[in-house]
PDB file of C-alpha atoms and ligand atoms in Angstrom:
ATOM      1  CA  MET E  30      12.401 -10.058   5.437  1.00  0.00           C
ATOM      2  CA  ASN E  31       9.380  -8.056   6.557  1.00  0.00           C
ATOM      3  CA  ILE E  32       8.870  -4.721   4.877  1.00  0.00           C
ATOM      4  CA  ILE E  33       6.514  -1.768   5.267  1.00  0.00           C
ATOM      5  CA  ILE E  34       5.970   0.289   2.138  1.00  0.00           C
ATOM      6  CA  PHE E  35       4.221   3.557   2.748  1.00  0.00           C
ATOM      7  CA  GLY E  36       3.645   6.862   1.033  1.00  0.00           C
ATOM      8  CA  PRO E  37       0.775   8.866  -0.449  1.00  0.00           C
ATOM      9  CA  GLN E  38      -1.698   7.477  -2.958  1.00  0.00           C
ATOM     10  CA  ALA E  39      -0.135   6.711  -6.350  1.00  0.00           C
ATOM     11  CA  SER E  40       3.379   6.839  -4.905  1.00  0.00           C
ATOM     12  CA  GLY E  41       3.949   3.343  -6.311  1.00  0.00           C
ATOM     13  CA  LYS E  42       3.348   1.181  -3.226  1.00  0.00           C
ATOM     14  CA  GLY E  43       1.287  -1.464  -5.019  1.00  0.00           C
ATOM     15  CA  THR E  44       3.578  -1.563  -8.043  1.00  0.00           C
ATOM     16  CA  ILE E  45       6.703  -2.028  -5.927  1.00  0.00           C
ATOM     17  CA  ALA E  46       4.983  -4.603  -3.703  1.00  0.00           C
ATOM     18  CA  ASN E  47       4.057  -6.607  -6.820  1.00  0.00           C
ATOM     19  CA  LYS E  48       7.623  -6.434  -8.115  1.00  0.00           C
ATOM     20  CA  LEU E  49       9.056  -7.553  -4.759  1.00  0.00           C
ATOM     21  CA  HIS E  50       6.586 -10.410  -4.630  1.00  0.00           C
ATOM     22  CA  GLY E  51       7.496 -11.487  -8.164  1.00  0.00           C
ATOM     23  CA  LYS E  52      11.218 -11.412  -7.520  1.00  0.00           C
ATOM     24  CA  TYR E  53      11.580 -12.491  -3.891  1.00  0.00           C
ATOM     25  CA  GLY E  54       8.293 -14.256  -3.174  1.00  0.00           C
ATOM     26  CA  TYR E  55       7.373 -12.142  -0.143  1.00  0.00           C
ATOM     27  CA  SER E  56       3.638 -12.206   0.610  1.00  0.00           C
ATOM     28  CA  ILE E  57       1.854  -8.973  -0.174  1.00  0.00           C
ATOM     29  CA  ILE E  58      -0.487  -7.718   2.504  1.00  0.00           C
ATOM     30  CA  GLY E  59      -2.124  -4.886   0.578  1.00  0.00           C
ATOM     31  CA  THR E  60      -4.863  -3.481   2.752  1.00  0.00           C
ATOM     32  CA  GLY E  61      -6.624  -1.527  -0.018  1.00  0.00           C
ATOM     33  CA  ASN E  62      -6.927  -4.691  -2.117  1.00  0.00           C
ATOM     34  CA  LEU E  63      -7.981  -6.805   0.859  1.00  0.00           C
ATOM     35  CA  LEU E  64     -10.739  -4.307   1.602  1.00  0.00           C
ATOM     36  CA  ARG E  65     -11.841  -4.107  -2.029  1.00  0.00           C
ATOM     37  CA  ASN E  66     -12.010  -7.934  -2.139  1.00  0.00           C
ATOM     38  CA  GLU E  67     -14.260  -7.887   0.921  1.00  0.00           C
ATOM     39  CA  ILE E  68     -16.510  -5.337  -0.793  1.00  0.00           C
ATOM     40  CA  LYS E  69     -16.752  -7.571  -3.864  1.00  0.00           C
ATOM     41  CA  LYS E  70     -18.137 -10.388  -1.709  1.00  0.00           C
ATOM     42  CA  GLY E  71     -21.162  -8.167  -1.022  1.00  0.00           C
ATOM     43  CA  THR E  72     -21.215  -9.026   2.692  1.00  0.00           C
ATOM     44  CA  LYS E  73     -22.493  -6.743   5.467  1.00  0.00           C
ATOM     45  CA  LEU E  74     -18.865  -6.116   6.418  1.00  0.00           C
ATOM     46  CA  GLY E  75     -18.136  -5.268   2.761  1.00  0.00           C
ATOM     47  CA  LYS E  76     -20.911  -2.679   2.760  1.00  0.00           C
ATOM     48  CA  THR E  77     -19.549  -1.022   5.914  1.00  0.00           C
ATOM     49  CA  ILE E  78     -16.091  -0.923   4.344  1.00  0.00           C
ATOM     50  CA  ALA E  79     -17.409   0.543   1.070  1.00  0.00           C
ATOM     51  CA  SER E  80     -19.090   3.385   2.924  1.00  0.00           C
ATOM     52  CA  CYS E  81     -15.654   4.426   4.290  1.00  0.00           C
ATOM     53  CA  ILE E  82     -13.476   3.760   1.249  1.00  0.00           C
ATOM     54  CA  ASP E  83     -15.653   5.296  -1.445  1.00  0.00           C
ATOM     55  CA  ASN E  84     -15.480   8.704   0.238  1.00  0.00           C
ATOM     56  CA  GLY E  85     -11.728   8.471   0.766  1.00  0.00           C
ATOM     57  CA  ASN E  86     -11.997   7.917   4.530  1.00  0.00           C
ATOM     58  CA  LEU E  87     -10.066   5.310   6.512  1.00  0.00           C
ATOM     59  CA  VAL E  88     -11.804   2.195   7.817  1.00  0.00           C
ATOM     60  CA  PRO E  89     -11.791   1.780  11.630  1.00  0.00           C
ATOM     61  CA  ASP E  90      -8.421   0.701  13.058  1.00  0.00           C
ATOM     62  CA  GLU E  91      -9.678  -2.387  14.912  1.00  0.00           C
ATOM     63  CA  LEU E  92     -11.476  -3.738  11.880  1.00  0.00           C
ATOM     64  CA  MET E  93      -8.435  -3.140   9.690  1.00  0.00           C
ATOM     65  CA  PHE E  94      -6.091  -4.740  12.175  1.00  0.00           C
ATOM     66  CA  GLU E  95      -8.155  -7.932  12.477  1.00  0.00           C
ATOM     67  CA  ILE E  96      -7.754  -8.415   8.727  1.00  0.00           C
ATOM     68  CA  VAL E  97      -4.017  -7.644   8.794  1.00  0.00           C
ATOM     69  CA  LYS E  98      -3.318  -9.938  11.746  1.00  0.00           C
ATOM     70  CA  LYS E  99      -4.841 -12.886   9.919  1.00  0.00           C
ATOM     71  CA  GLU E 100      -2.708 -12.180   6.844  1.00  0.00           C
ATOM     72  CA  ILE E 101       0.511 -11.866   8.853  1.00  0.00           C
ATOM     73  CA  LYS E 102      -0.185 -15.180  10.573  1.00  0.00           C
ATOM     74  CA  ASN E 103      -0.706 -16.807   7.165  1.00  0.00           C
ATOM     75  CA  ALA E 104       2.449 -15.351   5.585  1.00  0.00           C
ATOM     76  CA  ARG E 105       4.939 -18.144   5.000  1.00  0.00           C
ATOM     77  CA  SER E 106       8.207 -16.344   4.308  1.00  0.00           C
ATOM     78  CA  GLY E 107       8.573 -12.601   4.536  1.00  0.00           C
ATOM     79  CA  PHE E 108       5.744 -10.119   4.022  1.00  0.00           C
ATOM     80  CA  ILE E 109       5.257  -6.681   2.558  1.00  0.00           C
ATOM     81  CA  LEU E 110       2.761  -4.392   4.233  1.00  0.00           C
ATOM     82  CA  ASP E 111       1.313  -2.097   1.571  1.00  0.00           C
ATOM     83  CA  GLY E 112      -1.121   0.410   3.055  1.00  0.00           C
ATOM     84  CA  PHE E 113      -0.680  -0.545   6.709  1.00  0.00           C
ATOM     85  CA  PRO E 114      -0.048   1.050   9.155  1.00  0.00           C
ATOM     86  CA  ARG E 115      -1.683   4.273   8.096  1.00  0.00           C
ATOM     87  CA  ASN E 116      -1.649   6.007  11.476  1.00  0.00           C
ATOM     88  CA  MET E 117       0.122   5.907  14.830  1.00  0.00           C
ATOM     89  CA  LYS E 118      -2.476   3.715  16.515  1.00  0.00           C
ATOM     90  CA  GLN E 119      -2.115   1.072  13.788  1.00  0.00           C
ATOM     91  CA  ALA E 120       1.688   1.259  14.040  1.00  0.00           C
ATOM     92  CA  GLU E 121       1.530   0.633  17.785  1.00  0.00           C
ATOM     93  CA  MET E 122      -0.954  -2.229  17.431  1.00  0.00           C
ATOM     94  CA  LEU E 123       1.299  -3.791  14.806  1.00  0.00           C
ATOM     95  CA  GLU E 124       4.411  -3.504  16.937  1.00  0.00           C
ATOM     96  CA  GLU E 125       2.743  -5.070  19.939  1.00  0.00           C
ATOM     97  CA  PHE E 126       1.387  -7.942  17.866  1.00  0.00           C
ATOM     98  CA  LEU E 127       4.737  -8.614  16.145  1.00  0.00           C
ATOM     99  CA  ASP E 128       6.486  -8.611  19.540  1.00  0.00           C
ATOM    100  CA  ASP E 129       3.993 -11.225  20.742  1.00  0.00           C
ATOM    101  CA  ILE E 130       4.618 -13.533  17.795  1.00  0.00           C
ATOM    102  CA  LYS E 131       8.388 -12.865  17.849  1.00  0.00           C
ATOM    103  CA  LYS E 132       8.554 -11.140  14.486  1.00  0.00           C
ATOM    104  CA  LYS E 133       9.752  -7.697  13.485  1.00  0.00           C
ATOM    105  CA  ILE E 134       9.737  -5.175  10.674  1.00  0.00           C
ATOM    106  CA  ASP E 135      13.179  -5.007   9.036  1.00  0.00           C
ATOM    107  CA  VAL E 136      12.653  -1.834   7.049  1.00  0.00           C
ATOM    108  CA  ALA E 137       9.986   0.830   6.518  1.00  0.00           C
ATOM    109  CA  ILE E 138      10.336   2.338   3.056  1.00  0.00           C
ATOM    110  CA  TYR E 139       8.649   5.678   2.375  1.00  0.00           C
ATOM    111  CA  LEU E 140       7.983   6.490  -1.282  1.00  0.00           C
ATOM    112  CA  ASN E 141       8.210  10.225  -1.755  1.00  0.00           C
ATOM    113  CA  VAL E 142       6.374  11.952  -4.628  1.00  0.00           C
ATOM    114  CA  SER E 143       5.175  15.468  -5.328  1.00  0.00           C
ATOM    115  CA  ASN E 144       1.468  16.356  -5.430  1.00  0.00           C
ATOM    116  CA  GLU E 145       1.841  17.111  -9.154  1.00  0.00           C
ATOM    117  CA  THR E 146       3.071  13.588  -9.843  1.00  0.00           C
ATOM    118  CA  ILE E 147       0.285  12.130  -7.716  1.00  0.00           C
ATOM    119  CA  MET E 148      -2.342  13.968  -9.755  1.00  0.00           C
ATOM    120  CA  GLU E 149      -0.759  12.947 -13.035  1.00  0.00           C
ATOM    121  CA  ARG E 150      -0.507   9.296 -12.001  1.00  0.00           C
ATOM    122  CA  LEU E 151      -4.070   9.223 -10.698  1.00  0.00           C
ATOM    123  CA  SER E 152      -5.403  10.696 -13.925  1.00  0.00           C
ATOM    124  CA  GLY E 153      -4.285   7.603 -15.846  1.00  0.00           C
ATOM    125  CA  ARG E 154      -4.505   4.855 -13.245  1.00  0.00           C
ATOM    126  CA  ILE E 155      -6.618   1.810 -14.091  1.00  0.00           C
ATOM    127  CA  VAL E 156      -6.831  -1.393 -12.078  1.00  0.00           C
ATOM    128  CA  CYS E 157      -7.956  -4.941 -12.709  1.00  0.00           C
ATOM    129  CA  GLU E 158     -11.236  -5.490 -10.907  1.00  0.00           C
ATOM    130  CA  ASN E 159     -10.424  -9.192 -10.606  1.00  0.00           C
ATOM    131  CA  CYS E 160      -6.753  -9.561  -9.614  1.00  0.00           C
ATOM    132  CA  ASN E 161      -6.003  -5.938  -8.523  1.00  0.00           C
ATOM    133  CA  GLU E 162      -3.016  -5.504 -10.870  1.00  0.00           C
ATOM    134  CA  ASN E 163      -2.224  -1.819 -11.484  1.00  0.00           C
ATOM    135  CA  TYR E 164      -1.954  -0.265 -14.949  1.00  0.00           C
ATOM    136  CA  HIS E 165      -1.566   3.206 -16.381  1.00  0.00           C
ATOM    137  CA  THR E 166      -2.770   4.694 -19.612  1.00  0.00           C
ATOM    138  CA  LYS E 167       0.420   6.752 -20.128  1.00  0.00           C
ATOM    139  CA  THR E 168       3.343   5.240 -18.131  1.00  0.00           C
ATOM    140  CA  LYS E 169       5.110   3.045 -20.700  1.00  0.00           C
ATOM    141  CA  GLU E 170       5.889   0.084 -18.448  1.00  0.00           C
ATOM    142  CA  LEU E 171       2.345  -0.011 -17.083  1.00  0.00           C
ATOM    143  CA  ILE E 172       0.276   0.226 -20.270  1.00  0.00           C
ATOM    144  CA  PRO E 173      -1.799  -2.968 -20.728  1.00  0.00           C
ATOM    145  CA  LYS E 174      -1.014  -4.984 -23.888  1.00  0.00           C
ATOM    146  CA  THR E 175      -4.687  -4.886 -24.919  1.00  0.00           C
ATOM    147  CA  PRO E 176      -6.418  -1.630 -23.954  1.00  0.00           C
ATOM    148  CA  GLY E 177      -8.858  -2.114 -21.092  1.00  0.00           C
ATOM    149  CA  ILE E 178      -7.882  -5.762 -20.465  1.00  0.00           C
ATOM    150  CA  CYS E 179      -5.653  -7.177 -17.713  1.00  0.00           C
ATOM    151  CA  ASP E 180      -2.455  -8.822 -19.048  1.00  0.00           C
ATOM    152  CA  LYS E 181      -2.447 -11.266 -16.160  1.00  0.00           C
ATOM    153  CA  CYS E 182      -6.005 -12.591 -15.960  1.00  0.00           C
ATOM    154  CA  GLY E 183      -7.834 -11.176 -19.004  1.00  0.00           C
ATOM    155  CA  LYS E 184     -10.524  -9.392 -16.973  1.00  0.00           C
ATOM    156  CA  ALA E 185     -11.676  -5.789 -17.453  1.00  0.00           C
ATOM    157  CA  LEU E 186      -9.688  -2.785 -16.204  1.00  0.00           C
ATOM    158  CA  THR E 187     -11.583  -0.001 -14.450  1.00  0.00           C
ATOM    159  CA  ARG E 188     -11.018   3.272 -12.599  1.00  0.00           C
ATOM    160  CA  ARG E 189     -11.187   3.137  -8.820  1.00  0.00           C
ATOM    161  CA  VAL E 190     -14.368   4.489  -7.203  1.00  0.00           C
ATOM    162  CA  ASP E 191     -12.315   6.471  -4.678  1.00  0.00           C
ATOM    163  CA  GLU E 192     -10.398   8.352  -7.363  1.00  0.00           C
ATOM    164  CA  ASN E 193     -12.924  11.098  -7.883  1.00  0.00           C
ATOM    165  CA  PRO E 194     -11.555  14.589  -7.029  1.00  0.00           C
ATOM    166  CA  GLU E 195     -13.309  14.869  -3.639  1.00  0.00           C
ATOM    167  CA  ALA E 196     -12.135  11.440  -2.412  1.00  0.00           C
ATOM    168  CA  VAL E 197      -8.595  12.089  -3.654  1.00  0.00           C
ATOM    169  CA  LYS E 198      -8.490  15.350  -1.699  1.00  0.00           C
ATOM    170  CA  THR E 199      -9.758  13.617   1.454  1.00  0.00           C
ATOM    171  CA  ARG E 200      -7.168  10.828   1.112  1.00  0.00           C
ATOM    172  CA  LEU E 201      -4.334  13.331   0.692  1.00  0.00           C
ATOM    173  CA  GLU E 202      -5.471  15.151   3.829  1.00  0.00           C
ATOM    174  CA  TRP E 203      -5.622  11.880   5.791  1.00  0.00           C
ATOM    175  CA  HIS E 204      -2.159  11.032   4.549  1.00  0.00           C
ATOM    176  CA  LYS E 205      -0.615  14.335   5.592  1.00  0.00           C
ATOM    177  CA  GLU E 206      -2.274  14.331   8.966  1.00  0.00           C
ATOM    178  CA  GLN E 207      -2.049  10.662   9.964  1.00  0.00           C
ATOM    179  CA  THR E 208       0.420   8.713   7.828  1.00  0.00           C
ATOM    180  CA  GLU E 209       3.264  11.182   7.346  1.00  0.00           C
ATOM    181  CA  PRO E 210       4.018  11.308  11.101  1.00  0.00           C
ATOM    182  CA  LEU E 211       4.920   7.620  10.878  1.00  0.00           C
ATOM    183  CA  ARG E 212       8.159   8.652   9.215  1.00  0.00           C
ATOM    184  CA  GLU E 213       9.315  10.027  12.553  1.00  0.00           C
ATOM    185  CA  TYR E 214       8.118   6.902  14.354  1.00  0.00           C
ATOM    186  CA  TYR E 215      10.201   4.590  12.143  1.00  0.00           C
ATOM    187  CA  GLU E 216      13.121   6.986  12.043  1.00  0.00           C
ATOM    188  CA  GLU E 217      13.382   6.689  15.825  1.00  0.00           C
ATOM    189  CA  LYS E 218      13.441   2.925  15.424  1.00  0.00           C
ATOM    190  CA  ASN E 219      16.268   3.261  12.886  1.00  0.00           C
ATOM    191  CA  ILE E 220      14.424   1.379  10.170  1.00  0.00           C
ATOM    192  CA  LEU E 221      13.216   4.256   7.988  1.00  0.00           C
ATOM    193  CA  LYS E 222      14.375   4.648   4.384  1.00  0.00           C
ATOM    194  CA  ILE E 223      12.982   7.456   2.245  1.00  0.00           C
ATOM    195  CA  ILE E 224      13.104   6.971  -1.513  1.00  0.00           C
ATOM    196  CA  ASP E 225      12.444   9.429  -4.298  1.00  0.00           C
ATOM    197  CA  SER E 226       9.617   7.702  -6.180  1.00  0.00           C
ATOM    198  CA  GLU E 227       9.290  10.152  -9.073  1.00  0.00           C
ATOM    199  CA  GLY E 228      10.977   7.807 -11.568  1.00  0.00           C
ATOM    200  CA  SER E 229       9.730   4.825 -13.538  1.00  0.00           C
ATOM    201  CA  PRO E 230       8.680   1.650 -11.682  1.00  0.00           C
ATOM    202  CA  ASP E 231      11.976  -0.030 -12.652  1.00  0.00           C
ATOM    203  CA  GLU E 232      14.028   2.919 -11.401  1.00  0.00           C
ATOM    204  CA  VAL E 233      12.223   2.961  -8.071  1.00  0.00           C
ATOM    205  CA  MET E 234      12.499  -0.820  -7.760  1.00  0.00           C
ATOM    206  CA  ALA E 235      16.279  -0.572  -8.294  1.00  0.00           C
ATOM    207  CA  LYS E 236      16.489   1.809  -5.311  1.00  0.00           C
ATOM    208  CA  VAL E 237      14.354  -0.496  -3.176  1.00  0.00           C
ATOM    209  CA  GLU E 238      16.486  -3.511  -4.047  1.00  0.00           C
ATOM    210  CA  LYS E 239      19.645  -1.640  -3.117  1.00  0.00           C
ATOM    211  CA  ILE E 240      18.183  -1.028   0.327  1.00  0.00           C
ATOM    212  CA  ILE E 241      17.065  -4.614   0.765  1.00  0.00           C
ATOM    213  CA  LYS E 242      20.419  -6.044  -0.305  1.00  0.00           C
ATOM    214  CA  ASN E 243      22.157  -3.893   2.299  1.00  0.00           C
ATOM    215  CA  ILE E 244      19.958  -5.367   5.010  1.00  0.00           C
ATOM    216  CA  VAL E 245      20.193  -9.057   4.137  1.00  0.00           C
TER     217      VAL E 245
HETATM  218  P1  AMP D 328      -5.196   1.995  -1.029  1.00  0.00           P
HETATM  219  O1  AMP D 328      -5.543   1.024  -2.089  1.00  0.00           O
HETATM  220  O2  AMP D 328      -4.021   1.576  -0.206  1.00  0.00           O
HETATM  221  O3  AMP D 328      -5.069   3.403  -1.554  1.00  0.00           O
HETATM  222  O4  AMP D 328      -6.426   2.017   0.007  1.00  0.00           O
HETATM  223  C1  AMP D 328      -7.727   2.373  -0.430  1.00  0.00           C
HETATM  224  C2  AMP D 328      -8.588   2.755   0.745  1.00  0.00           C
HETATM  225  O5  AMP D 328      -8.719   1.648   1.645  1.00  0.00           O
HETATM  226  C3  AMP D 328      -8.064   3.886   1.619  1.00  0.00           C
HETATM  227  O6  AMP D 328      -8.343   5.154   1.084  1.00  0.00           O
HETATM  228  C4  AMP D 328      -8.830   3.621   2.921  1.00  0.00           C
HETATM  229  O7  AMP D 328     -10.171   4.014   2.803  1.00  0.00           O
HETATM  230  C5  AMP D 328      -8.792   2.107   3.002  1.00  0.00           C
HETATM  231  N1  AMP D 328      -7.598   1.631   3.734  1.00  0.00           N
HETATM  232  C6  AMP D 328      -6.508   1.002   3.202  1.00  0.00           C
HETATM  233  N2  AMP D 328      -5.600   0.718   4.151  1.00  0.00           N
HETATM  234  C7  AMP D 328      -6.116   1.176   5.312  1.00  0.00           C
HETATM  235  C8  AMP D 328      -5.653   1.205   6.665  1.00  0.00           C
HETATM  236  N3  AMP D 328      -4.438   0.724   7.002  1.00  0.00           N
HETATM  237  N4  AMP D 328      -6.456   1.746   7.599  1.00  0.00           N
HETATM  238  C9  AMP D 328      -7.658   2.239   7.286  1.00  0.00           C
HETATM  239  N5  AMP D 328      -8.161   2.274   6.039  1.00  0.00           N
HETATM  240  C10 AMP D 328      -7.405   1.750   5.051  1.00  0.00           C
END
Protein backbone atom coordinates (compact mmCIF):
# COMPACT_ATOMS: atom_id res chain seq x y z
CA MET A 1 0.00 0.00 0.00
CA ASN A 2 1.27 3.46 -0.90
CA ILE A 3 0.08 6.30 1.27
CA ILE A 4 0.38 10.08 1.27
CA ILE A 5 0.09 11.73 4.66
CA PHE A 6 -0.31 15.46 4.52
CA GLY A 7 -1.43 18.31 6.72
CA PRO A 8 0.04 21.39 8.39
CA GLN A 9 3.16 21.35 10.54
CA ALA A 10 2.70 19.46 13.82
CA SER A 11 -0.46 17.77 12.56
CA GLY A 12 1.15 14.42 13.41
CA LYS A 13 2.45 13.32 9.99
CA GLY A 14 5.82 12.10 11.25
CA THR A 15 4.35 10.40 14.31
CA ILE A 16 1.75 8.51 12.27
CA ALA A 17 4.30 7.60 9.59
CA ASN A 18 6.55 6.12 12.30
CA LYS A 19 3.66 4.13 13.75
CA LEU A 20 2.67 2.78 10.32
CA HIS A 21 6.26 1.83 9.63
CA GLY A 22 6.53 0.04 12.98
CA LYS A 23 3.32 -1.90 12.51
CA TYR A 24 3.16 -2.59 8.77
CA GLY A 25 6.76 -2.12 7.64
CA TYR A 26 6.00 0.47 4.96
CA SER A 27 9.03 2.58 4.05
CA ILE A 28 8.85 6.15 5.28
CA ILE A 29 9.77 8.79 2.74
CA GLY A 30 9.82 11.81 5.04
CA THR A 31 11.05 14.74 3.01
CA GLY A 32 11.79 17.02 5.98
CA ASN A 33 14.03 14.35 7.53
CA LEU A 34 15.69 13.53 4.21
CA LEU A 35 16.52 17.21 3.77
CA ARG A 36 17.77 17.58 7.34
CA ASN A 37 20.01 14.52 6.82
CA GLU A 38 21.47 16.15 3.72
CA ILE A 39 22.16 19.32 5.73
CA LYS A 40 23.96 17.27 8.38
CA LYS A 41 26.38 15.97 5.75
CA GLY A 42 27.59 19.56 5.31
CA THR A 43 27.64 19.30 1.50
CA LYS A 44 27.11 22.20 -0.92
CA LEU A 45 23.64 20.80 -1.60
CA GLY A 46 23.03 20.68 2.17
CA LYS A 47 23.92 24.35 2.47
CA THR A 48 21.49 25.31 -0.31
CA ILE A 49 18.77 23.29 1.39
CA ALA A 50 19.47 24.86 4.81
CA SER A 51 19.08 28.34 3.37
CA CYS A 52 15.49 27.43 2.33
CA ILE A 53 14.43 25.33 5.31
CA ASP A 54 15.73 27.51 8.13
CA ASN A 55 13.52 30.40 7.03
CA GLY A 56 10.47 28.18 6.62
CA ASN A 57 10.53 28.29 2.81
CA LEU A 58 10.11 25.29 0.51
CA VAL A 59 13.08 23.85 -1.35
CA PRO A 60 12.83 23.92 -5.18
CA ASP A 61 10.45 21.32 -6.62
CA GLU A 62 12.94 19.69 -9.00
CA LEU A 63 15.55 19.24 -6.30
CA MET A 64 12.97 17.79 -3.92
CA PHE A 65 11.59 15.44 -6.54
CA GLU A 66 15.01 14.01 -7.44
CA ILE A 67 15.40 12.96 -3.80
CA VAL A 68 11.88 11.52 -3.59
CA LYS A 69 12.18 9.57 -6.84
CA LYS A 70 15.28 7.80 -5.58
CA GLU A 71 13.51 6.84 -2.35
CA ILE A 72 10.42 5.53 -4.15
CA LYS A 73 12.59 3.39 -6.41
CA ASN A 74 14.33 1.96 -3.33
CA ALA A 75 11.12 1.22 -1.41
CA ARG A 76 10.65 -2.53 -1.18
CA SER A 77 7.05 -2.96 -0.08
CA GLY A 78 4.67 -0.06 0.32
CA PHE A 79 5.73 3.51 1.11
CA ILE A 80 4.44 6.44 3.09
CA LEU A 81 5.05 9.90 1.71
CA ASP A 82 5.33 12.30 4.65
CA GLY A 83 5.79 15.89 3.49
CA PHE A 84 5.49 15.26 -0.25
CA PRO A 85 3.80 16.50 -2.38
CA ARG A 86 3.53 19.94 -0.88
CA ASN A 87 2.13 21.72 -3.93
CA MET A 88 0.30 21.03 -7.18
CA LYS A 89 3.45 20.87 -9.30
CA GLN A 90 4.93 18.19 -7.03
CA ALA A 91 1.64 16.25 -7.09
CA GLU A 92 1.65 16.24 -10.89
CA MET A 93 5.31 15.23 -11.10
CA LEU A 94 4.62 12.40 -8.68
CA GLU A 95 1.62 11.13 -10.60
CA GLU A 96 3.49 11.11 -13.89
CA PHE A 97 6.44 9.28 -12.36
CA LEU A 98 4.24 6.66 -10.64
CA ASP A 99 2.37 6.07 -13.91
CA ASP A 100 5.71 5.44 -15.62
CA ILE A 101 6.82 2.87 -13.06
CA LYS A 102 3.32 1.32 -12.86
CA LYS A 103 2.66 2.27 -9.25
CA LYS A 104 -0.09 4.32 -7.66
CA ILE A 105 -1.10 6.09 -4.48
CA ASP A 106 -3.85 4.12 -2.70
CA VAL A 107 -4.89 6.80 -0.25
CA ALA A 108 -4.07 10.42 0.60
CA ILE A 109 -4.76 11.08 4.27
CA TYR A 110 -5.10 14.69 5.41
CA LEU A 111 -4.53 15.32 9.12
CA ASN A 112 -6.70 18.21 10.20
CA VAL A 113 -5.77 20.34 13.24
CA SER A 114 -6.60 23.82 14.45
CA ASN A 115 -4.00 26.60 14.54
CA GLU A 116 -4.26 26.60 18.35
CA THR A 117 -3.27 22.94 18.51
CA ILE A 118 -0.43 23.53 16.06
CA MET A 119 0.99 26.28 18.27
CA GLU A 120 0.64 24.19 21.40
CA ARG A 121 2.30 21.17 19.80
CA LEU A 122 5.13 23.24 18.36
CA SER A 123 5.83 24.83 21.72
CA GLY A 124 6.83 21.45 23.16
CA ARG A 125 8.19 19.61 20.14
CA ILE A 126 11.71 18.19 20.40
CA VAL A 127 13.38 15.90 17.89
CA CYS A 128 16.33 13.54 17.89
CA GLU A 129 19.12 15.12 15.89
CA ASN A 130 20.43 11.65 15.03
CA CYS A 131 17.47 9.41 14.14
CA ASN A 132 14.74 12.09 13.68
CA GLU A 133 12.31 10.52 16.19
CA ASN A 134 9.72 13.04 17.42
CA TYR A 135 9.08 13.78 21.10
CA HIS A 136 7.04 16.26 23.09
CA THR A 137 7.63 17.79 26.47
CA LYS A 138 3.92 17.65 27.44
CA THR A 139 2.08 15.00 25.34
CA LYS A 140 2.13 11.92 27.59
CA GLU A 141 2.82 9.30 24.93
CA LEU A 142 5.64 11.35 23.42
CA ILE A 143 7.62 12.35 26.52
CA PRO A 144 11.14 10.83 26.37
CA LYS A 145 11.98 8.38 29.19
CA THR A 146 15.10 10.39 30.07
CA PRO A 147 14.64 14.14 29.58
CA GLY A 148 16.57 15.43 26.58
CA ILE A 149 17.68 11.95 25.41
CA CYS A 150 16.26 9.85 22.56
CA ASP A 151 14.67 6.57 23.74
CA LYS A 152 15.64 4.87 20.49
CA CYS A 153 19.29 5.79 19.94
CA GLY A 154 20.41 7.64 23.09
CA LYS A 155 21.41 10.83 21.27
CA ALA A 156 20.46 14.38 22.28
CA LEU A 157 17.02 15.88 21.61
CA THR A 158 16.85 19.43 20.26
CA ARG A 159 14.37 22.01 18.98
CA ARG A 160 14.12 22.42 15.23
CA VAL A 161 15.82 25.48 13.72
CA ASP A 162 12.72 26.25 11.64
CA GLU A 163 10.44 26.43 14.67
CA ASN A 164 11.10 30.04 15.52
CA PRO A 165 7.95 32.24 15.30
CA GLU A 166 8.83 33.83 11.93
CA ALA A 167 9.58 30.49 10.22
CA VAL A 168 6.45 28.91 11.69
CA LYS A 169 4.34 31.75 10.29
CA THR A 170 5.94 31.39 6.85
CA ARG A 171 5.36 27.61 6.85
CA LEU A 172 1.70 28.04 7.78
CA GLU A 173 1.26 30.52 4.94
CA TRP A 174 2.93 28.13 2.47
CA HIS A 175 0.67 25.37 3.69
CA LYS A 176 -2.54 27.34 3.26
CA GLU A 177 -1.58 28.64 -0.13
CA GLN A 178 0.11 25.61 -1.70
CA THR A 179 -0.61 22.39 0.19
CA GLU A 180 -4.25 22.78 1.18
CA PRO A 181 -5.41 22.88 -2.47
CA LEU A 182 -4.12 19.32 -2.81
CA ARG A 183 -7.16 18.17 -0.87
CA GLU A 184 -9.28 19.03 -3.89
CA TYR A 185 -6.81 17.33 -6.22
CA TYR A 186 -7.00 14.02 -4.33
CA GLU A 187 -10.71 14.35 -3.73
CA GLU A 188 -11.24 14.39 -7.49
CA LYS A 189 -9.18 11.21 -7.70
CA ASN A 190 -11.39 9.63 -5.03
CA ILE A 191 -8.50 8.81 -2.73
CA LEU A 192 -8.80 11.60 -0.17
CA LYS A 193 -9.53 10.87 3.50
CA ILE A 194 -9.64 13.72 6.00
CA ILE A 195 -9.01 12.83 9.64
CA ASP A 196 -9.46 14.91 12.75
CA SER A 197 -5.94 14.86 14.21
CA GLU A 198 -6.65 16.73 17.45
CA GLY A 199 -6.46 13.58 19.60
CA SER A 200 -3.56 11.61 21.01
CA PRO A 201 -1.18 9.79 18.62
CA ASP A 202 -2.88 6.46 19.44
CA GLU A 203 -6.34 7.88 18.77
CA VAL A 204 -5.28 9.29 15.42
CA MET A 205 -3.49 6.07 14.51
CA ALA A 206 -6.69 4.10 15.23
CA LYS A 207 -8.53 6.28 12.68
CA VAL A 208 -5.77 5.81 10.12
CA GLU A 209 -5.78 2.04 10.58
CA LYS A 210 -9.54 1.92 10.09
CA ILE A 211 -9.09 3.63 6.73
CA ILE A 212 -6.26 1.35 5.68
CA LYS A 213 -8.12 -1.82 6.64
CA ASN A 214 -11.06 -0.73 4.49
CA ILE A 215 -8.77 -0.41 1.49
CA VAL A 216 -6.84 -3.67 1.76
P1 LIG B 1 8.81 19.01 7.61
O1 LIG B 1 9.76 18.28 8.48
O2 LIG B 1 7.96 18.10 6.78
O3 LIG B 1 8.00 20.03 8.36
O4 LIG B 1 9.69 19.83 6.54
C1 LIG B 1 10.63 20.80 6.98
C2 LIG B 1 10.99 21.72 5.84
O5 LIG B 1 11.59 20.99 4.77
C3 LIG B 1 9.83 22.46 5.19
O6 LIG B 1 9.43 23.60 5.91
C4 LIG B 1 10.45 22.81 3.83
O7 LIG B 1 11.36 23.87 3.95
C5 LIG B 1 11.23 21.55 3.50
N1 LIG B 1 10.41 20.58 2.75
C6 LIG B 1 9.92 19.39 3.22
N2 LIG B 1 9.20 18.76 2.28
C7 LIG B 1 9.23 19.56 1.19
C8 LIG B 1 8.67 19.47 -0.12
N3 LIG B 1 7.88 18.44 -0.49
N4 LIG B 1 8.92 20.47 -0.99
C9 LIG B 1 9.69 21.51 -0.65
N5 LIG B 1 10.24 21.68 0.56
C10 LIG B 1 10.02 20.72 1.48
